[in-house]
CSV table of C-alpha atoms in Angstrom, one decimal:
chain,number,residue,atom,x,y,z
A,82,UNK,CA,61.9,40.2,-0.2
A,83,UNK,CA,65.6,40.2,0.5
A,84,UNK,CA,65.2,41.2,4.1
A,85,UNK,CA,62.9,38.3,4.6
A,86,UNK,CA,65.4,35.8,3.2
A,87,UNK,CA,68.1,37.4,5.4
A,88,UNK,CA,65.8,37.1,8.4
A,89,UNK,CA,65.2,33.4,7.6
A,90,UNK,CA,68.8,32.8,7.2
A,91,UNK,CA,69.6,34.5,10.7
A,92,UNK,CA,66.7,32.2,12.3
A,93,UNK,CA,68.2,29.1,10.5
A,94,UNK,CA,71.8,29.9,11.7
A,95,UNK,CA,70.5,30.6,15.3
A,96,UNK,CA,68.6,27.3,15.3
A,97,UNK,CA,71.7,25.6,14.1
A,98,UNK,CA,73.8,27.1,17.0
A,99,UNK,CA,71.1,26.2,19.5
A,100,UNK,CA,71.2,22.7,18.2
A,101,UNK,CA,74.9,22.4,18.6
A,102,UNK,CA,74.8,23.8,22.2
A,103,UNK,CA,72.1,21.3,23.1
A,104,UNK,CA,74.2,18.5,21.6
A,105,UNK,CA,77.3,19.6,23.4
A,106,UNK,CA,75.3,19.8,26.7
A,107,UNK,CA,74.0,16.3,26.1
A,108,UNK,CA,77.5,15.1,25.6
A,109,UNK,CA,78.8,16.7,28.7
A,110,UNK,CA,75.9,15.2,30.6
A,111,UNK,CA,76.7,11.7,29.3
A,112,UNK,CA,80.2,12.1,30.2
A,113,UNK,CA,79.4,13.2,33.6
A,114,UNK,CA,77.0,10.2,34.0
A,115,UNK,CA,79.7,7.8,32.9
A,116,UNK,CA,82.3,9.2,35.1
A,117,UNK,CA,79.9,9.2,38.1
A,118,UNK,CA,79.0,5.6,37.5
A,119,UNK,CA,82.6,4.6,37.2
A,120,UNK,CA,83.4,6.3,40.5
A,121,UNK,CA,80.4,4.6,42.1
A,122,UNK,CA,81.4,1.3,41.0
A,123,UNK,CA,85.0,2.0,42.2
A,124,UNK,CA,83.6,3.0,45.6
A,125,UNK,CA,81.5,-0.1,45.8
A,126,UNK,CA,84.5,-2.3,45.1
A,127,UNK,CA,86.7,-0.5,47.8
A,128,UNK,CA,83.7,-0.9,50.3
A,129,UNK,CA,83.4,-4.5,49.4
A,130,UNK,CA,87.1,-5.2,49.8
A,131,UNK,CA,87.3,-3.5,53.0
A,132,UNK,CA,84.2,-5.3,54.4
A,133,UNK,CA,85.7,-8.6,53.1
A,134,UNK,CA,89.0,-7.9,54.9
A,135,UNK,CA,87.2,-7.0,58.2
A,136,UNK,CA,85.1,-10.3,57.8
A,137,UNK,CA,88.3,-12.3,57.4
A,138,UNK,CA,89.9,-10.7,60.4
A,139,UNK,CA,86.8,-11.3,62.5
A,140,UNK,CA,86.6,-14.8,61.3
A,141,UNK,CA,90.2,-15.4,62.1
A,142,UNK,CA,89.9,-13.8,65.5
A,143,UNK,CA,86.8,-15.7,66.5
A,144,UNK,CA,86.6,-18.7,64.4
A,145,UNK,CA,90.3,-19.7,64.1
A,146,UNK,CA,91.9,-21.1,61.0
A,147,UNK,CA,90.5,-24.0,59.0
A,148,UNK,CA,93.6,-26.0,60.0
A,149,UNK,CA,93.2,-25.3,63.7
A,150,UNK,CA,89.6,-26.3,63.5
A,151,UNK,CA,90.4,-29.5,61.8
A,152,UNK,CA,93.0,-30.3,64.2
A,153,UNK,CA,90.8,-29.6,67.2
A,154,UNK,CA,88.0,-31.9,65.7
A,155,UNK,CA,90.5,-34.6,65.1
A,156,UNK,CA,91.8,-34.4,68.8
A,157,UNK,CA,88.1,-34.5,70.0
A,158,UNK,CA,87.5,-37.7,67.8
A,159,UNK,CA,90.6,-39.3,69.2
A,160,UNK,CA,89.3,-38.7,72.8
A,161,UNK,CA,86.2,-40.7,72.1
């Protein structure tokens, strides 16, 4: 009878260790997912800023500034 109790105790202890390992693995996974999400958000932000910068440079190069456009329109109106 004592050997059965000892065997049950060993099984319960092994189950507890297994549960702890599973919980630790879940925590590590959650941390990795959180870190990956933060890195992805940072990368998206950097990409967005870079594209915005490129667009502003393109706009400045081909469209001119708002002031120069306004001055050009005013000049055209005065000619009429």
